[in-house]
CSV table of C-alpha atoms and ligand atoms in Angstrom, one decimal:
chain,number,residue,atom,x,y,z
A,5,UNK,CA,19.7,6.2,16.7
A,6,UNK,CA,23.1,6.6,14.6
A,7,UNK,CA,21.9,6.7,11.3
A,8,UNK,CA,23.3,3.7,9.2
A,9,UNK,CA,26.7,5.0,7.1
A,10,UNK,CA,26.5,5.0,3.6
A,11,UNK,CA,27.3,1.5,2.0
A,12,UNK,CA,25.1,-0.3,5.2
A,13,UNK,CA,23.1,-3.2,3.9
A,14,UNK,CA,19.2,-2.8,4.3
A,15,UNK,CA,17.8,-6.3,4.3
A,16,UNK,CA,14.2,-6.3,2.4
A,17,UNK,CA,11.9,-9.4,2.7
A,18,UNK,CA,9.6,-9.5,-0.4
A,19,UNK,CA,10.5,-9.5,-3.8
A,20,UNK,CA,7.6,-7.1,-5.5
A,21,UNK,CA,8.4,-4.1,-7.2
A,22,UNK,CA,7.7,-1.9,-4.0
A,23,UNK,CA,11.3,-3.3,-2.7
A,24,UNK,CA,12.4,-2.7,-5.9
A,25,UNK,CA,11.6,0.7,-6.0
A,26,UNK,CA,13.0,1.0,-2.3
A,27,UNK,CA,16.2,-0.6,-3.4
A,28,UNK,CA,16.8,2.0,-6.3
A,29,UNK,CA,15.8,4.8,-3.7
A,30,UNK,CA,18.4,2.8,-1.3
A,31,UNK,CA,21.2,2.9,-4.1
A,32,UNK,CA,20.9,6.8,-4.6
A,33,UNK,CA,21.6,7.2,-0.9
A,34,UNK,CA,24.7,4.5,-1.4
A,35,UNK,CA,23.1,2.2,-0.1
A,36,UNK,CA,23.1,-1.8,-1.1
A,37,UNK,CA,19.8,-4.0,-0.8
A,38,UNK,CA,19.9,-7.7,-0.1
A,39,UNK,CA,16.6,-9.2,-0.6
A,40,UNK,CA,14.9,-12.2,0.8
A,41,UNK,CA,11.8,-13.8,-1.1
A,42,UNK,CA,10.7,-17.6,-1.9
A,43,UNK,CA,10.7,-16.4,-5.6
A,44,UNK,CA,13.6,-16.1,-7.8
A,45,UNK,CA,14.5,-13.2,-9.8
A,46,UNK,CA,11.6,-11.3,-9.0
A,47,UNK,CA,11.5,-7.6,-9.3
A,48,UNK,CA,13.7,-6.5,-5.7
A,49,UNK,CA,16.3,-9.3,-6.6
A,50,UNK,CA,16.9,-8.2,-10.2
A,51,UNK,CA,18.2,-4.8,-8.8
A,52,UNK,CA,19.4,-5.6,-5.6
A,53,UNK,CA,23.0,-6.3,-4.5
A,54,UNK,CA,22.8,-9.6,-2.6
A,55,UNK,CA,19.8,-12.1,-2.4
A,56,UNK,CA,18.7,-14.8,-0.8
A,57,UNK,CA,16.0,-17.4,-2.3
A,58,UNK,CA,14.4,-19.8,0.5
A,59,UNK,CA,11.0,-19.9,2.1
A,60,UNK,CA,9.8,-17.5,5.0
A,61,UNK,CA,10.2,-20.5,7.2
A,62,UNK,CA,13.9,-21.5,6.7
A,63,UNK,CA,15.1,-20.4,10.1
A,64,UNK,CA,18.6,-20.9,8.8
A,65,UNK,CA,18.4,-18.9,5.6
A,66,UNK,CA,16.9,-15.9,8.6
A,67,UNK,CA,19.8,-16.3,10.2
A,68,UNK,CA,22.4,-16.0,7.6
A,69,UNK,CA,20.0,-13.2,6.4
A,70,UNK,CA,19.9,-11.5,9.2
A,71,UNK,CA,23.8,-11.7,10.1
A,72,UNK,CA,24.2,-9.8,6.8
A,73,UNK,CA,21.9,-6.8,6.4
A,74,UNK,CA,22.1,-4.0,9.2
A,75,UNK,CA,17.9,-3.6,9.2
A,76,UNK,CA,15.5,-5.7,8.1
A,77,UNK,CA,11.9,-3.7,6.6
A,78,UNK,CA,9.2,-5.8,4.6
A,79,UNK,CA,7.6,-4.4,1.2
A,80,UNK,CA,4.7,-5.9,1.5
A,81,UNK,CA,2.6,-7.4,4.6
A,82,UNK,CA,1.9,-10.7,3.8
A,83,UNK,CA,5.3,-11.3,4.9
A,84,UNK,CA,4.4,-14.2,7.9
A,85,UNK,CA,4.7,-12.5,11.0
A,86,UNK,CA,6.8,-15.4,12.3
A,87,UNK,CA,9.6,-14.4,9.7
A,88,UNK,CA,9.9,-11.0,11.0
A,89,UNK,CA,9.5,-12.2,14.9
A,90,UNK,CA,12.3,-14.7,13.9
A,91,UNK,CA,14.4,-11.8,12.8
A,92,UNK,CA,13.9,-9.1,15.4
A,93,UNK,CA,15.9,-10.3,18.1
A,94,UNK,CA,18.8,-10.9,15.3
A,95,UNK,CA,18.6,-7.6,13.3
A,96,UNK,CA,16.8,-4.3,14.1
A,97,UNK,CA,13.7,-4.5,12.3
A,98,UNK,CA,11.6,-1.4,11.4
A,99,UNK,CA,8.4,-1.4,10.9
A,100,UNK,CA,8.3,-4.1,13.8
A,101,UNK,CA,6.7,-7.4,14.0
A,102,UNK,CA,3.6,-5.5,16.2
A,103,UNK,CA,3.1,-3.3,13.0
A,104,UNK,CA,3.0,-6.4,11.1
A,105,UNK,CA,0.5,-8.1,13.2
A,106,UNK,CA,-1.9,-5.4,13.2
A,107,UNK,CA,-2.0,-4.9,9.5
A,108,UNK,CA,-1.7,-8.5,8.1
A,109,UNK,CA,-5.5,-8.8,9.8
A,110,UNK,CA,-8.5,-7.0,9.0
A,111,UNK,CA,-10.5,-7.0,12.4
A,112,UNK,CA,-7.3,-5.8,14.3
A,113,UNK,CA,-6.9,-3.5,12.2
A,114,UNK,CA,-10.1,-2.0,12.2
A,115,UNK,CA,-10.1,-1.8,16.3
A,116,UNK,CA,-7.1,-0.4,15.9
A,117,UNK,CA,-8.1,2.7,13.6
A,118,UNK,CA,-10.7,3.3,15.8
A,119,UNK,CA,-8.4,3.2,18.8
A,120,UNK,CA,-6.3,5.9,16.9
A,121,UNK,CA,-9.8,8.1,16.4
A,122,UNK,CA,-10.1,7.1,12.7
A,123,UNK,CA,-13.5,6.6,11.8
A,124,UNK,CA,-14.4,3.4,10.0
A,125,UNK,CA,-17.4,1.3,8.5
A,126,UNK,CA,-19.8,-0.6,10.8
A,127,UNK,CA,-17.8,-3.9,11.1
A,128,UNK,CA,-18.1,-7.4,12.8
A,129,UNK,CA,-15.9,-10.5,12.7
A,130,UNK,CA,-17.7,-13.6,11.6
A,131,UNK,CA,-16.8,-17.2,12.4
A,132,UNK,CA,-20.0,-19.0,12.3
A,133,UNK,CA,-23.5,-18.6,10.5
A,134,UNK,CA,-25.2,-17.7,13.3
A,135,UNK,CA,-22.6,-14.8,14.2
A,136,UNK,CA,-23.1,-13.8,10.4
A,137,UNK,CA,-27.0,-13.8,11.2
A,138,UNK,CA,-26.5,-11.2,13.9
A,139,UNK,CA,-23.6,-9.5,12.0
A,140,UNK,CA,-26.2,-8.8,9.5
A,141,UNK,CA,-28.7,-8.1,11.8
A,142,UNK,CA,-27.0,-5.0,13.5
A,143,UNK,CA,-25.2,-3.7,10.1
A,144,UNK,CA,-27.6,-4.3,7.4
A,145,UNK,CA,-27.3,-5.0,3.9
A,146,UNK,CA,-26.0,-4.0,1.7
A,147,UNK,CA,-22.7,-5.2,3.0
A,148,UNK,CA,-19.1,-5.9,2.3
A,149,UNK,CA,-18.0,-9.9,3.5
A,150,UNK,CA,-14.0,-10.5,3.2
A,151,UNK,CA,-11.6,-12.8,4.6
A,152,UNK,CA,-9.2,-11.2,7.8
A,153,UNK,CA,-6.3,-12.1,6.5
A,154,UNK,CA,-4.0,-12.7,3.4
A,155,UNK,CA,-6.4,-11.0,0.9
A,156,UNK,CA,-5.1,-8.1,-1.4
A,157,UNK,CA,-6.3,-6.3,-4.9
A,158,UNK,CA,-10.2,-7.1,-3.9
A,159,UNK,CA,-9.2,-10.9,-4.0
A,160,UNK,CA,-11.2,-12.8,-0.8
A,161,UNK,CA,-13.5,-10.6,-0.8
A,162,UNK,CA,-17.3,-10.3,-1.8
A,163,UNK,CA,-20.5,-7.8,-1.7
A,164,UNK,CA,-23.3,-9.6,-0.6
A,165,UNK,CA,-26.9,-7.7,-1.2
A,166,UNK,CA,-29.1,-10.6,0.3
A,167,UNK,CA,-28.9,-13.0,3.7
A,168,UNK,CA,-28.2,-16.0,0.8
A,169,UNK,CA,-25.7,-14.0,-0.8
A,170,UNK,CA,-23.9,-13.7,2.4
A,171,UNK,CA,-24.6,-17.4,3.3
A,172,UNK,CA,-23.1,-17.9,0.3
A,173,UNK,CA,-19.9,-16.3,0.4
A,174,UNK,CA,-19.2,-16.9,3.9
A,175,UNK,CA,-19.1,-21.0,2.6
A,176,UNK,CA,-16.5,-19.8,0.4
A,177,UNK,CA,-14.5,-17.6,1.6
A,178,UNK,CA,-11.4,-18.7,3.6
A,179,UNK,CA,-9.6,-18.4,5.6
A,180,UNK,CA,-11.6,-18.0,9.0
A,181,UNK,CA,-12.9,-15.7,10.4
A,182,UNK,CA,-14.2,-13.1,8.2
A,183,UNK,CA,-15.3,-9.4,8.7
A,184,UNK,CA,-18.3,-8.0,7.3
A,185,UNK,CA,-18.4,-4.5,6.8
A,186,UNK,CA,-21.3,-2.2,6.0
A,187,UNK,CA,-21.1,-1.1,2.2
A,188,UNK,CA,-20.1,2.4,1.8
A,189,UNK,CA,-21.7,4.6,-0.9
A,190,UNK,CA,-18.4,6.2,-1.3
A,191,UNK,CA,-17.8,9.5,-3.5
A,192,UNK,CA,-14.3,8.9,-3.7
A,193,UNK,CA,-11.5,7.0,-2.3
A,194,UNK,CA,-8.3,8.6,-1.1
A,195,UNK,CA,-5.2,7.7,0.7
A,196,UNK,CA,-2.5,9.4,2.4
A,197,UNK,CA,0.8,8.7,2.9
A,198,UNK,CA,3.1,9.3,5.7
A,199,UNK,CA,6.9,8.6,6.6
A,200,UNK,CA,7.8,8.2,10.6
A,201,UNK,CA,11.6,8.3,11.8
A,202,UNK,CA,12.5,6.8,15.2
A,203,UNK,CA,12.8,9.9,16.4
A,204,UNK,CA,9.0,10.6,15.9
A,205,UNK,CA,9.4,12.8,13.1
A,206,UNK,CA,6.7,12.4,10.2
A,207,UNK,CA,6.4,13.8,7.0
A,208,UNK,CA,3.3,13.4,5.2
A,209,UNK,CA,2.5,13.8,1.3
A,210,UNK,CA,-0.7,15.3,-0.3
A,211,UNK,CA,-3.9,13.0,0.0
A,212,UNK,CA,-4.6,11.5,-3.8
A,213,UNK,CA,-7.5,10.3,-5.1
A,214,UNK,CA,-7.6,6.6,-6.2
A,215,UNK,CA,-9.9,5.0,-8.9
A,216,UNK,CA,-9.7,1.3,-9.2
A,217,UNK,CA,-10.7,-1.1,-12.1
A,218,UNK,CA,-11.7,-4.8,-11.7
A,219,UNK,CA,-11.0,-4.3,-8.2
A,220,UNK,CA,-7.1,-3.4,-8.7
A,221,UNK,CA,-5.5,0.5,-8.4
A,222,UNK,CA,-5.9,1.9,-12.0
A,223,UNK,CA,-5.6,6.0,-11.4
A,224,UNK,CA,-4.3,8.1,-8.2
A,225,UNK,CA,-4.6,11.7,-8.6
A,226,UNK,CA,-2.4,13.8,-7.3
A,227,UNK,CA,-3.6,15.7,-5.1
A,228,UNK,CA,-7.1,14.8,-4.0
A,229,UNK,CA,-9.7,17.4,-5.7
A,230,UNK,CA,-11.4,17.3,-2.4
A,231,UNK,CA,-11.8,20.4,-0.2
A,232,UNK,CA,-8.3,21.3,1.9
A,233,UNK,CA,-9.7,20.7,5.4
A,234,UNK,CA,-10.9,17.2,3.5
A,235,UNK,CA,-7.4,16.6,2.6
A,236,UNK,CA,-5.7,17.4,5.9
A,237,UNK,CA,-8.1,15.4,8.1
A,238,UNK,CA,-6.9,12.9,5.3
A,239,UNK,CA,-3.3,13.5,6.4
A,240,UNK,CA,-4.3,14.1,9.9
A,241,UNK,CA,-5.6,10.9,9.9
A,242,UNK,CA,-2.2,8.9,8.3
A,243,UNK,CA,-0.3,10.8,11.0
A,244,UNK,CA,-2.1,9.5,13.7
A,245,UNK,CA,-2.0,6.0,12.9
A,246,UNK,CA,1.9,6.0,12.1
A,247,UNK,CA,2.4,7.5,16.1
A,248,UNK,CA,-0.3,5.2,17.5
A,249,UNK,CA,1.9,2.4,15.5
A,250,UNK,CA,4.7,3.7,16.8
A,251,UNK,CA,6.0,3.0,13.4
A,252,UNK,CA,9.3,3.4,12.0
A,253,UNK,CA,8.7,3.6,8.0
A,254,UNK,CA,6.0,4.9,5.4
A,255,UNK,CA,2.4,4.0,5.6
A,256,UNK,CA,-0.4,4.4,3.6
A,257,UNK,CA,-3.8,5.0,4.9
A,258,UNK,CA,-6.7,4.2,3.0
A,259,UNK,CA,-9.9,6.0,3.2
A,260,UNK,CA,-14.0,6.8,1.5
A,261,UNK,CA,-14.7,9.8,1.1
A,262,UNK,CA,-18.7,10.3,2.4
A,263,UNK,CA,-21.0,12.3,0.5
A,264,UNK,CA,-21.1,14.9,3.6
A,265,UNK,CA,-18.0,14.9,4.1
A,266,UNK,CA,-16.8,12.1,6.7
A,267,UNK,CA,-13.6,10.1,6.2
A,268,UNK,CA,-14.0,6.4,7.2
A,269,UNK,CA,-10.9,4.8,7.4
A,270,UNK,CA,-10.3,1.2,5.3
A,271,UNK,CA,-6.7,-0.3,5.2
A,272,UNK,CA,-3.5,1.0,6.8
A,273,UNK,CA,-0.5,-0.4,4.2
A,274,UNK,CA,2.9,-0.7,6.7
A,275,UNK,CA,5.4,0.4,3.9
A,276,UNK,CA,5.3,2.0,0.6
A,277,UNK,CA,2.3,2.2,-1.3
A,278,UNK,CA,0.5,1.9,-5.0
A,279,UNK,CA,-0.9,4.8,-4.6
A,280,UNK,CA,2.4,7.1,-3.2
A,281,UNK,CA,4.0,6.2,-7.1
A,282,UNK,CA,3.1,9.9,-8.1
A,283,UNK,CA,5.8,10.8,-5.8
A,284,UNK,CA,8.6,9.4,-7.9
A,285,UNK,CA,8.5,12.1,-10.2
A,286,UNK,CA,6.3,14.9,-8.3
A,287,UNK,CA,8.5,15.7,-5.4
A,288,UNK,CA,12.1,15.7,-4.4
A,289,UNK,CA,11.7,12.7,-2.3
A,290,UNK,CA,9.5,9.7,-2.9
A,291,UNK,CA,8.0,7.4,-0.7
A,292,UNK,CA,10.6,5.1,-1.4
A,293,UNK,CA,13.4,7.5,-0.3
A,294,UNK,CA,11.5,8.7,2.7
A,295,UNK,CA,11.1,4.7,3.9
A,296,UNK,CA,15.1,4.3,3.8
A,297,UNK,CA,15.7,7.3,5.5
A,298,UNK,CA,12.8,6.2,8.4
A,299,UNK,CA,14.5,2.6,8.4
A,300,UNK,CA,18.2,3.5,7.9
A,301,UNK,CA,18.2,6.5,10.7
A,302,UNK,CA,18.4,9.8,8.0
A,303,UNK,CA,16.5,12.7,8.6
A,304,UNK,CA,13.1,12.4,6.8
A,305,UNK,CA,13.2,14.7,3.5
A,306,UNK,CA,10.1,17.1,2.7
A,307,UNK,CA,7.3,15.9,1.2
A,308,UNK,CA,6.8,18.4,-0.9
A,309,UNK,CA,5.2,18.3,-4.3
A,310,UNK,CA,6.8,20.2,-6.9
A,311,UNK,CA,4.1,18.8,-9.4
A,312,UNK,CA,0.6,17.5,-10.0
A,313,UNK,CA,0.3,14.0,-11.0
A,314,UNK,CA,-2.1,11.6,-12.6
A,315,UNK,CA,-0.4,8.1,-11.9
A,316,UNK,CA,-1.6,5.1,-14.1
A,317,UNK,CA,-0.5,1.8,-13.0
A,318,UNK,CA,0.1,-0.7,-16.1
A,319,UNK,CA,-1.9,-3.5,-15.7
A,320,UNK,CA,-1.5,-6.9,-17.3
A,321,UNK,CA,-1.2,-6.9,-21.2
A,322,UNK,CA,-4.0,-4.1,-22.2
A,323,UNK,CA,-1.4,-1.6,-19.6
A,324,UNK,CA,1.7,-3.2,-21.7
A,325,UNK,CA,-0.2,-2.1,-24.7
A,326,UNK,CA,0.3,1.7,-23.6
A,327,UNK,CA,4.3,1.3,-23.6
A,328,UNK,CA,5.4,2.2,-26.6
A,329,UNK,CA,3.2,5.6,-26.5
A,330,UNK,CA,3.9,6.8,-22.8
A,331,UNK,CA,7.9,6.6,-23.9
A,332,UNK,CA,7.0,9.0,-26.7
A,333,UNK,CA,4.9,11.5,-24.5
A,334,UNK,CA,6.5,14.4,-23.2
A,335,UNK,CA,5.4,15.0,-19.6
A,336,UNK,CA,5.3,11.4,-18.7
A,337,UNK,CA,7.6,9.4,-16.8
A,338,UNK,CA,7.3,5.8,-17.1
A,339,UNK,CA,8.2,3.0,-15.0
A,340,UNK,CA,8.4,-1.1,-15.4
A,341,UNK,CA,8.7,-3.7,-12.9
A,342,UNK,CA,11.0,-6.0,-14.8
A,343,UNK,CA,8.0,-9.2,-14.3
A,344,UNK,CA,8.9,-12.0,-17.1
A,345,UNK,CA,5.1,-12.1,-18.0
A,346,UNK,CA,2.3,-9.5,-18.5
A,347,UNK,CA,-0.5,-12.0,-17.1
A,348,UNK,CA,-3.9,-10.6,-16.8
A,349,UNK,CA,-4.8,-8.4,-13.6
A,350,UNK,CA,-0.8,-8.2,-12.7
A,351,UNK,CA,0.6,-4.8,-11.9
A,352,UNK,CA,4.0,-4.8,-14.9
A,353,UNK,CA,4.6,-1.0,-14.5
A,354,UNK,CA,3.1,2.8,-13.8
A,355,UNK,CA,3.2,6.1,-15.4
A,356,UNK,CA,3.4,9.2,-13.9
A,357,UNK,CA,1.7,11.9,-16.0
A,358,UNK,CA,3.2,15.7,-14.5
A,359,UNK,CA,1.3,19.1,-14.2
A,360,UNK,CA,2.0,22.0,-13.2
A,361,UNK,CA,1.7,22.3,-9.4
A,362,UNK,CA,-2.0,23.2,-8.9
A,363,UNK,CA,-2.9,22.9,-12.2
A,364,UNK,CA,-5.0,19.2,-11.5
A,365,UNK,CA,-8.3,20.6,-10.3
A,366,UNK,CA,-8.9,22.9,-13.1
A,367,UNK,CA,-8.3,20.8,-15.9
A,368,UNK,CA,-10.9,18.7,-17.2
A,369,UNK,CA,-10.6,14.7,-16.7
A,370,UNK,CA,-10.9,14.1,-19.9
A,371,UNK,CA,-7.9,16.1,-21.0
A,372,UNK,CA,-6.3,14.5,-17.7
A,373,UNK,CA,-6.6,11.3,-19.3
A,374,UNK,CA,-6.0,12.2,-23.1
A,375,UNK,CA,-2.6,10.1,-23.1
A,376,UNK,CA,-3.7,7.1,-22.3
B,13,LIG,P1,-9.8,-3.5,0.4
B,13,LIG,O1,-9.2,-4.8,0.0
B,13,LIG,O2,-10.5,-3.5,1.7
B,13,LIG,O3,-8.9,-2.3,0.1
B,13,LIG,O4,-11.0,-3.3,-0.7
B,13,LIG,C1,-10.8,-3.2,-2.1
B,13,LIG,C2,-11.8,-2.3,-2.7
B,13,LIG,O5,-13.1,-2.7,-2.5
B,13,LIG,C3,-11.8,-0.9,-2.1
B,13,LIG,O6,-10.8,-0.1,-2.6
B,13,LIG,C4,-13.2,-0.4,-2.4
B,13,LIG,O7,-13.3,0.1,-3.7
B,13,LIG,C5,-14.0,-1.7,-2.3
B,13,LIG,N1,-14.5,-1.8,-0.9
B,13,LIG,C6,-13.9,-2.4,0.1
B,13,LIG,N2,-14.7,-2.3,1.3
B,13,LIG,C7,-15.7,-1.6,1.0
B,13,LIG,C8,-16.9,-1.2,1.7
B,13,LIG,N3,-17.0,-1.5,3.0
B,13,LIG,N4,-17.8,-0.4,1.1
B,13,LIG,C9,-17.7,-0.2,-0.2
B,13,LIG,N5,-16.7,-0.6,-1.0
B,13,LIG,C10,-15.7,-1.3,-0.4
């Protein structure tokens, strides 16, 4: 494809700071953003050049959208996948509405990493009791219960230890159907990020290692202090899934890290992720840059890393508390979302603390973490 000439419109539905991080990307290349969210003045909007406020429904407000943007991407994948299969046959639309599909639901997701030779967690979908019962029955418990769709940040999701405990949840989760999943005694979680250009081109950063609080990203390092052949069947891995998607973007793929060793694959994200923020400020391109070249047609850059990182995503108002003293640290680039208010368990901003490349590994954690 001709790659789109500077000054092209790349239409972004979503308003999150994800699209706003794309559009800044966008801008350095010259190009403009027009985003499309239900939500005023979120995040994307406050930075972007042209907006459009109206539900994901408003076949209209598509239209008009579409007639205006030269690409539509999504920056996060709770988009409805009719909004997107509205818009493809209007606008070129990359990651496409199959990518979409896949992702936005659990058990399709899961058949598909294991179609693309990622290895996952023992897993069944569960619409009644009695196919919980049996669910159980071949997986065992401990075990993992969560909703297909729509859940995000550990929300519709539960660990259930006993047959009551799972009885239990599965009355309260929603929507239908549900996956259970066998509970993995992880050592560590990682993820790897990749970029895909419609010419089949990938480039793929270092795999981090993620730490979570109160079920949200609170850490990534940069990179993974897991043996190299663990990191590039980590990589390997995020490669494969972006050519078995066919996918035109960035991806991240999520995985646990086994105490012998094994990678079991957990969550492909379709488009820039939490846990790629390192490479704002670690590399020459991030993975913000890297998803408007894929979408807009530009060569991909290299993924190098000119830096270790430690990234730490400010959450809510204990994470707002840190602002003041991450703008007077040397060695620490900071980074807010522009959200009007710092409610509990919201993601308001991330710091990227820089190393020297290859440094990571050798330096204790808690000297990693003295900053914060
Ligand atoms: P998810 O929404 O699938 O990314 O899950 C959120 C977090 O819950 C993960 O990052 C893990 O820390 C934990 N988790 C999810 N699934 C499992 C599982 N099958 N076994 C152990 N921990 C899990």
């Amino acid at each position: 494809m001709t790659p789109l000439p500077p000054g092209a419109t790349i239409g972004i539905l979503g308003g999150g700071q994800l699209g706003r991080m794309s559009t800044l990307a966008a801008a350095r290349l010259g190009y403009r953003c027009h985003v499309f969210a239900p939500e005023p003045d979120g995040p994307g909007m406050q930075v972007a050049a042209a907006h459009t406020v109206a539900p994901y429904e408003d076949a209209q407000a598509l239209a008009r959208f579409a007639a205006a943007v030269d690409v539509v991407t999504f920056e996060f994948e709770n988009v409805p996948a009719a909004t997107l299969a509205a818009l493809q046959p209007l606008a070129p639309c990359r990651p496409g509405v199959e990518v979409l599909r896949i992702c936005q639901d659990r058990l399709a997701e899961k058949a598909f990493l294991e179609a693309a030779d990622v290895p996952v967690a023992a897993w069944g979908g569960i619409e009644s009791e009695e196919g919980l019962r049996a669910a159980l029955a071949a997986i065992g418990l401990p075990a993992v219960l969560k909703t297909s769709r729509l859940g995000y940040d550990g929300r519709g999701q539960a660990m259930v230890r006993t047959e009551a405990e799972a009885l239990a949840a599965f009355a309260r989760l929603a929507p239908k159907p549900l996956i259970l999943e066998a509970f993995i005694p992880f050592v560590a979680e990682l993820s790897a990020i990749v970029a895909r250009g419609e010419d089949g081109a990938t480039a793929v950063y270092d795999a981090v290692e993620n730490r979570h609080r109160n079920h949200i990203l609170d850490l990534s390092f940069a990179p993974a202090r897991v043996p190299a052949e663990v990191a590039a069947r980590a990589r390997a891995h995020a490669v494969a899934v972006a050519e078995a998607l066919n996918l035109v973007g960035v991806l991240a793929l999520e995985l646990f890290l086994l105490p012998d060793g094994r990678l079991l694959g957990n969550e492909i994200a379709p488009r820039p992720h939490n846990s790629g923020h390192w490479t704002m400020d670690a590399c020459i391109a991030s993975q913000f840059e890297q998803h408007v070249r894929a979408v807009t047609g530009l060569p991909l850059a290299s993924p190098d890393r000119d830096h270790d990182a430690v990234m730490k995503n400010l959450v809510g108002p204990e994470g707002m508390a840190l602002w003041p003293r991450l703008l007077a640290t040397p060695g620490v680039a900071p980074h807010l979302y522009g959200k009007a208010e710092a409610r509990p368990g919201r993601k308001l901003g991330h710091a990227n603390f820089l190393f020297p490349k290859d440094s990571l590994a050798g330096i204790p954690e808690t000297a990693l973490l003295s900053g914060l």
